[in-house]
Amino acid sequence: MIRVDNPNIPSKSGQCFNVGLDSLGINREYSMYSSADSMYLDFLIRSTEGGIISSALKKLNVGDSIEIDGAYGEFCLNEPINLEQEYLFIATGTGIAPFHSFVETWPNLNYKLIHGIRYEEEQYHFEDYQKNLYFPCISKPSDGSAGFRVTDYLLKQDLSTETLVYICGNRKMIVDVFNILHSKGISGDRIITEVFF
């Protein structure tokens, strides 16, 4: 995770920023991980092999400068928030970032969070969520047991057709999840998606 002083740019929970370094001349889009009213801007960034920005950001020291531009995007909850509304948040990997921002901004949300990951250590800050509201779907458990994916979990769930569903992850997962939700009677206008690369 990278934390920077909030530059007081108007933003809404769930939006993203372009983050980069002046020396590289390129940037990448990252969703806000912190609450909308935090004095800091947090970004959940996984360093990937060959990732120019993520690798460079990993080498930064406290006090170093980065470039931030934004905020962008409409992957946000409609305000005013209805605390009675049931929300289902579905993410893979670091696609969990906007949902962490939602929960930090509105701790009393009526939500359930399904998180598809490969390994246990990818349960990023899972202690920030109420224990009975965060459901990791681990495809490669370290104990050698059979793993399962988000789609496997969803197929076994009873879902209310009144649920508002937000999905952030890779395109294939989103398509598969959308089809499962549709088969369970949740209409497309109640499903909001954001493709995460």
Coordinates of N, CA and C in Angstrom, one line a residue, residues 37-162:
D37 N -13.0 11.0 3.0 CA -12.7 12.1 3.9 C -11.4 12.0 4.6
S38 N -10.6 11.1 4.2 CA -9.3 10.8 5.0 C -8.3 12.0 4.7
M39 N -7.4 12.2 5.6 CA -6.4 13.2 5.4 C -5.3 12.6 4.5
Y40 N -5.4 11.3 4.2 CA -4.4 10.7 3.3 C -5.2 10.1 2.1
L41 N -4.4 9.8 1.0 CA -4.9 9.1 -0.1 C -4.1 7.8 -0.1
D42 N -4.8 6.6 0.1 CA -4.1 5.3 0.1 C -4.4 4.6 -1.2
F43 N -3.4 3.9 -1.8 CA -3.6 3.1 -3.0 C -3.0 1.7 -2.7
L44 N -3.8 0.7 -3.0 CA -3.4 -0.7 -2.9 C -2.7 -1.1 -4.2
I45 N -1.4 -1.3 -4.2 CA -0.7 -1.6 -5.4 C 0.1 -2.8 -5.2
R46 N -0.1 -3.8 -6.1 CA 0.7 -5.0 -6.1 C 1.8 -4.9 -7.1
S47 N 3.0 -5.1 -6.6 CA 4.2 -5.0 -7.5 C 4.2 -6.3 -8.4
T48 N 4.2 -6.0 -9.7 CA 4.2 -7.1 -10.6 C 5.6 -7.2 -11.4
E49 N 6.0 -8.4 -11.8 CA 7.2 -8.5 -12.6 C 7.0 -7.8 -13.9
G50 N 7.9 -6.9 -14.2 CA 7.8 -6.1 -15.5 C 6.9 -4.9 -15.4
G51 N 6.3 -4.7 -14.2 CA 5.4 -3.6 -14.0 C 6.3 -2.3 -13.7
I52 N 6.3 -1.4 -14.7 CA 7.2 -0.2 -14.6 C 6.8 0.6 -13.4
I53 N 5.5 1.0 -13.3 CA 5.1 1.9 -12.3 C 5.1 1.2 -10.9
S54 N 4.5 0.0 -10.8 CA 4.5 -0.6 -9.5 C 5.9 -0.9 -9.0
S55 N 6.8 -1.3 -9.8 CA 8.2 -1.5 -9.4 C 8.8 -0.3 -8.9
A56 N 8.6 0.8 -9.6 CA 9.2 2.1 -9.3 C 8.6 2.6 -7.9
L57 N 7.3 2.5 -7.8 CA 6.7 3.0 -6.6 C 7.1 2.2 -5.3
K58 N 7.4 0.9 -5.5 CA 7.9 0.1 -4.4 C 9.2 0.6 -3.9
K59 N 10.0 1.2 -4.7 CA 11.4 1.7 -4.3 C 11.4 3.1 -3.6
L60 N 10.2 3.7 -3.6 CA 10.1 5.1 -3.0 C 10.4 5.1 -1.5
N61 N 10.9 6.2 -1.0 CA 11.1 6.4 0.4 C 10.2 7.4 0.9
V62 N 10.0 7.4 2.2 CA 9.1 8.4 2.8 C 9.7 9.8 2.5
G63 N 8.7 10.7 2.0 CA 9.1 12.0 1.6 C 9.3 12.2 0.1
D64 N 9.5 11.1 -0.6 CA 9.6 11.2 -2.1 C 8.3 11.7 -2.7
S65 N 8.4 12.3 -3.9 CA 7.2 12.8 -4.5 C 6.7 11.9 -5.6
I66 N 5.4 11.9 -5.8 CA 4.8 11.2 -7.0 C 3.8 12.1 -7.6
E67 N 3.4 11.8 -8.8 CA 2.4 12.6 -9.6 C 1.1 12.0 -9.4
I68 N 0.1 12.8 -9.1 CA -1.3 12.3 -8.9 C -2.2 13.2 -9.7
D69 N -3.1 12.6 -10.5 CA -4.0 13.4 -11.3 C -5.4 12.7 -11.2
G70 N -6.4 13.4 -11.0 CA -7.8 12.8 -10.8 C -8.6 13.8 -10.0
A71 N -9.7 13.3 -9.5 CA -10.2 11.9 -9.5 C -11.1 11.7 -10.7
Y72 N -11.2 10.4 -11.1 CA -12.0 10.0 -12.3 C -12.9 8.8 -11.9
G73 N -13.9 8.7 -12.8 CA -14.7 7.5 -12.7 C -16.1 7.6 -12.0
E74 N -17.0 6.7 -12.3 CA -18.3 6.7 -11.8 C -18.6 5.4 -11.0
F75 N -17.6 4.7 -10.6 CA -17.8 3.5 -9.8 C -18.0 3.8 -8.4
C76 N -19.2 4.5 -8.1 CA -19.4 5.1 -6.8 C -20.8 4.6 -6.3
L77 N -21.0 4.7 -5.0 CA -22.3 4.5 -4.5 C -23.2 5.8 -4.6
N78 N -24.5 5.6 -4.9 CA -25.3 6.7 -5.0 C -25.6 7.3 -3.6
E79 N -25.5 8.6 -3.6 CA -25.7 9.3 -2.3 C -27.0 10.1 -2.4
P80 N -27.8 10.3 -1.3 CA -27.4 9.8 0.1 C -27.5 8.3 0.2
I81 N -26.7 7.8 1.0 CA -26.6 6.3 1.2 C -27.8 5.8 1.9
N82 N -28.4 4.8 1.4 CA -29.5 4.1 2.1 C -29.0 2.9 2.9
L83 N -28.9 3.0 4.2 CA -28.3 2.0 5.0 C -29.1 0.7 5.1
E84 N -30.3 0.8 4.6 CA -31.1 -0.4 4.5 C -30.9 -1.3 3.2
Q85 N -30.3 -0.6 2.2 CA -30.1 -1.3 1.0 C -29.0 -2.4 1.1
E86 N -29.3 -3.6 0.6 CA -28.3 -4.7 0.6 C -27.4 -4.5 -0.6
Y87 N -26.1 -4.5 -0.3 CA -25.0 -4.4 -1.3 C -24.2 -5.7 -1.3
L88 N -23.9 -6.1 -2.5 CA -23.0 -7.2 -2.7 C -21.8 -6.7 -3.5
F89 N -20.6 -6.8 -2.9 CA -19.4 -6.3 -3.5 C -18.6 -7.6 -3.9
I90 N -18.1 -7.6 -5.2 CA -17.4 -8.8 -5.7 C -16.1 -8.3 -6.3
A91 N -15.0 -8.8 -5.9 CA -13.7 -8.3 -6.4 C -12.7 -9.5 -6.6
T92 N -11.7 -9.3 -7.4 CA -10.6 -10.2 -7.5 C -9.3 -9.4 -7.3
G93 N -8.4 -9.9 -6.5 CA -7.1 -9.3 -6.3 C -7.2 -7.9 -5.7
T94 N -6.4 -7.0 -6.3 CA -6.4 -5.6 -5.8 C -7.7 -4.8 -6.3
G95 N -8.5 -5.5 -7.0 CA -9.8 -4.9 -7.4 C -10.7 -4.7 -6.2
I96 N -10.2 -5.1 -5.0 CA -10.9 -4.9 -3.8 C -10.8 -3.4 -3.3
A97 N -9.9 -2.6 -3.9 CA -9.6 -1.3 -3.4 C -10.9 -0.4 -3.3
P98 N -11.7 -0.3 -4.3 CA -12.9 0.6 -4.2 C -13.8 0.2 -3.1
F99 N -13.9 -1.1 -2.8 CA -14.8 -1.6 -1.8 C -14.3 -1.3 -0.4
H100 N -12.9 -1.3 -0.2 CA -12.3 -0.9 1.0 C -12.6 0.6 1.3
S101 N -12.5 1.4 0.2 CA -12.9 2.8 0.3 C -14.3 3.0 0.7
F102 N -15.3 2.2 0.1 CA -16.7 2.3 0.5 C -16.9 2.0 2.0
V103 N -16.3 0.9 2.5 CA -16.5 0.5 3.8 C -15.8 1.5 4.8
E104 N -14.7 2.0 4.4 CA -14.0 3.0 5.3 C -14.8 4.3 5.4
T105 N -15.5 4.7 4.2 CA -16.3 5.9 4.2 C -17.6 5.7 4.9
W106 N -18.2 4.6 4.7 CA -19.5 4.3 5.3 C -19.5 3.0 6.1
P107 N -19.0 3.0 7.4 CA -18.8 1.8 8.1 C -20.1 1.0 8.4
N108 N -21.2 1.7 8.3 CA -22.5 1.0 8.6 C -23.2 0.5 7.4
L109 N -22.6 0.4 6.3 CA -23.2 -0.1 5.1 C -23.7 -1.5 5.3
N110 N -24.8 -1.9 4.7 CA -25.3 -3.2 4.7 C -24.7 -4.0 3.5
Y111 N -23.6 -4.6 3.7 CA -22.8 -5.2 2.6 C -22.3 -6.6 2.9
K112 N -22.0 -7.3 1.8 CA -21.3 -8.5 1.9 C -20.2 -8.4 0.8
L113 N -19.0 -8.8 1.1 CA -17.8 -8.7 0.2 C -17.3 -10.0 -0.1
I114 N -17.3 -10.4 -1.4 CA -16.7 -11.6 -1.9 C -15.4 -11.3 -2.6
H115 N -14.3 -11.9 -2.2 CA -13.0 -11.5 -2.7 C -12.3 -12.8 -3.3
G116 N -12.1 -12.8 -4.6 CA -11.4 -13.8 -5.2 C -9.9 -13.6 -5.2
I117 N -9.1 -14.5 -4.7 CA -7.7 -14.4 -4.6 C -7.0 -15.8 -4.8
R118 N -5.8 -15.8 -5.1 CA -5.1 -17.1 -5.3 C -4.6 -17.6 -4.0
Y119 N -4.0 -16.8 -3.2 CA -3.3 -17.2 -1.9 C -3.8 -16.5 -0.7
E120 N -3.7 -17.1 0.5 CA -4.2 -16.5 1.7 C -3.6 -15.1 2.0
E121 N -2.3 -14.9 1.6 CA -1.7 -13.6 1.9 C -2.3 -12.5 1.1
E122 N -3.1 -12.8 0.1 CA -3.7 -11.7 -0.7 C -5.0 -11.2 0.0
Q123 N -5.3 -11.6 1.2 CA -6.5 -11.1 1.9 C -6.1 -9.7 2.5
Y124 N -6.0 -8.7 1.6 CA -5.5 -7.4 2.0 C -6.3 -6.8 3.1
H125 N -5.7 -6.5 4.3 CA -6.4 -5.8 5.4 C -7.8 -6.3 5.6
F126 N -7.9 -7.7 5.6 CA -9.2 -8.3 5.8 C -9.8 -7.9 7.2
E127 N -8.9 -7.6 8.1 CA -9.4 -7.2 9.5 C -10.2 -5.9 9.5
D128 N -10.1 -5.1 8.4 CA -10.9 -3.9 8.3 C -12.3 -4.1 8.0
Y129 N -12.7 -5.4 7.7 CA -14.1 -5.7 7.4 C -14.6 -6.6 8.6
Q130 N -15.9 -6.4 8.8 CA -16.5 -7.3 9.8 C -16.3 -8.7 9.4
K131 N -16.0 -9.6 10.4 CA -15.6 -11.0 10.0 C -16.7 -11.7 9.2
N132 N -17.9 -11.5 9.6 CA -19.0 -12.2 8.9 C -19.5 -11.6 7.6
L133 N -18.7 -10.6 7.2 CA -19.1 -9.9 5.9 C -18.1 -10.0 4.8
Y134 N -16.9 -10.5 5.2 CA -15.8 -10.7 4.2 C -15.6 -12.2 3.9
F135 N -15.7 -12.6 2.6 CA -15.7 -14.0 2.2 C -14.6 -14.1 1.2
P136 N -13.4 -14.6 1.6 CA -12.3 -14.9 0.6 C -12.6 -16.2 -0.1
C137 N -12.4 -16.1 -1.4 CA -12.5 -17.3 -2.3 C -11.0 -17.6 -2.8
I138 N -10.4 -18.6 -2.1 CA -9.0 -18.8 -2.3 C -8.8 -20.0 -3.3
S139 N -8.2 -19.7 -4.5 CA -8.1 -20.8 -5.5 C -7.0 -21.7 -5.3
K140 N -5.9 -21.3 -4.6 CA -4.7 -22.1 -4.4 C -4.3 -22.1 -2.9
P141 N -5.1 -22.7 -2.0 CA -4.8 -22.7 -0.6 C -3.5 -23.3 -0.3
S142 N -2.8 -22.8 0.7 CA -1.4 -23.3 1.0 C -1.4 -24.7 1.6
D143 N -2.6 -25.1 2.2 CA -2.7 -26.4 2.8 C -2.9 -27.6 1.8
G144 N -3.0 -27.2 0.5 CA -3.2 -28.2 -0.5 C -4.6 -28.7 -0.7
S145 N -5.5 -28.1 0.0 CA -6.9 -28.4 -0.2 C -7.5 -27.9 -1.5
A146 N -8.6 -28.4 -1.9 CA -9.2 -27.9 -3.1 C -9.7 -26.4 -2.9
G147 N -9.2 -25.6 -3.8 CA -9.6 -24.2 -3.8 C -10.9 -24.0 -4.5
F148 N -11.4 -22.8 -4.4 CA -12.6 -22.4 -5.1 C -12.6 -21.0 -5.5
R149 N -13.3 -20.7 -6.6 CA -13.4 -19.3 -7.1 C -14.6 -18.6 -6.7
V150 N -14.7 -17.3 -7.1 CA -15.8 -16.5 -6.8 C -17.1 -17.1 -7.4
T151 N -16.9 -17.6 -8.7 CA -18.1 -18.2 -9.4 C -18.6 -19.4 -8.6
D152 N -17.7 -20.2 -8.1 CA -18.1 -21.4 -7.4 C -18.9 -21.0 -6.1
Y153 N -18.5 -20.0 -5.5 CA -19.2 -19.5 -4.2 C -20.5 -19.0 -4.6
L154 N -20.6 -18.1 -5.6 CA -21.8 -17.5 -6.0 C -22.9 -18.5 -6.4
L155 N -22.5 -19.5 -7.1 CA -23.5 -20.5 -7.5 C -24.3 -21.1 -6.4
K156 N -23.7 -21.2 -5.2 CA -24.3 -21.8 -4.0 C -25.1 -20.8 -3.2
Q157 N -25.1 -19.5 -3.5 CA -25.7 -18.5 -2.7 C -27.2 -18.2 -3.1
D158 N -28.0 -18.0 -2.1 CA -29.3 -17.4 -2.4 C -29.2 -15.9 -2.3
L159 N -29.6 -15.2 -3.4 CA -29.4 -13.8 -3.5 C -30.8 -13.1 -3.7
S160 N -31.0 -12.0 -3.0 CA -32.2 -11.2 -3.2 C -32.1 -10.5 -4.5
T161 N -33.2 -10.4 -5.2 CA -33.2 -9.7 -6.5 C -33.2 -8.2 -6.3
E162 N -33.3 -7.8 -5.0 CA -33.2 -6.3 -4.7 C -31.8 -5.9 -4.4

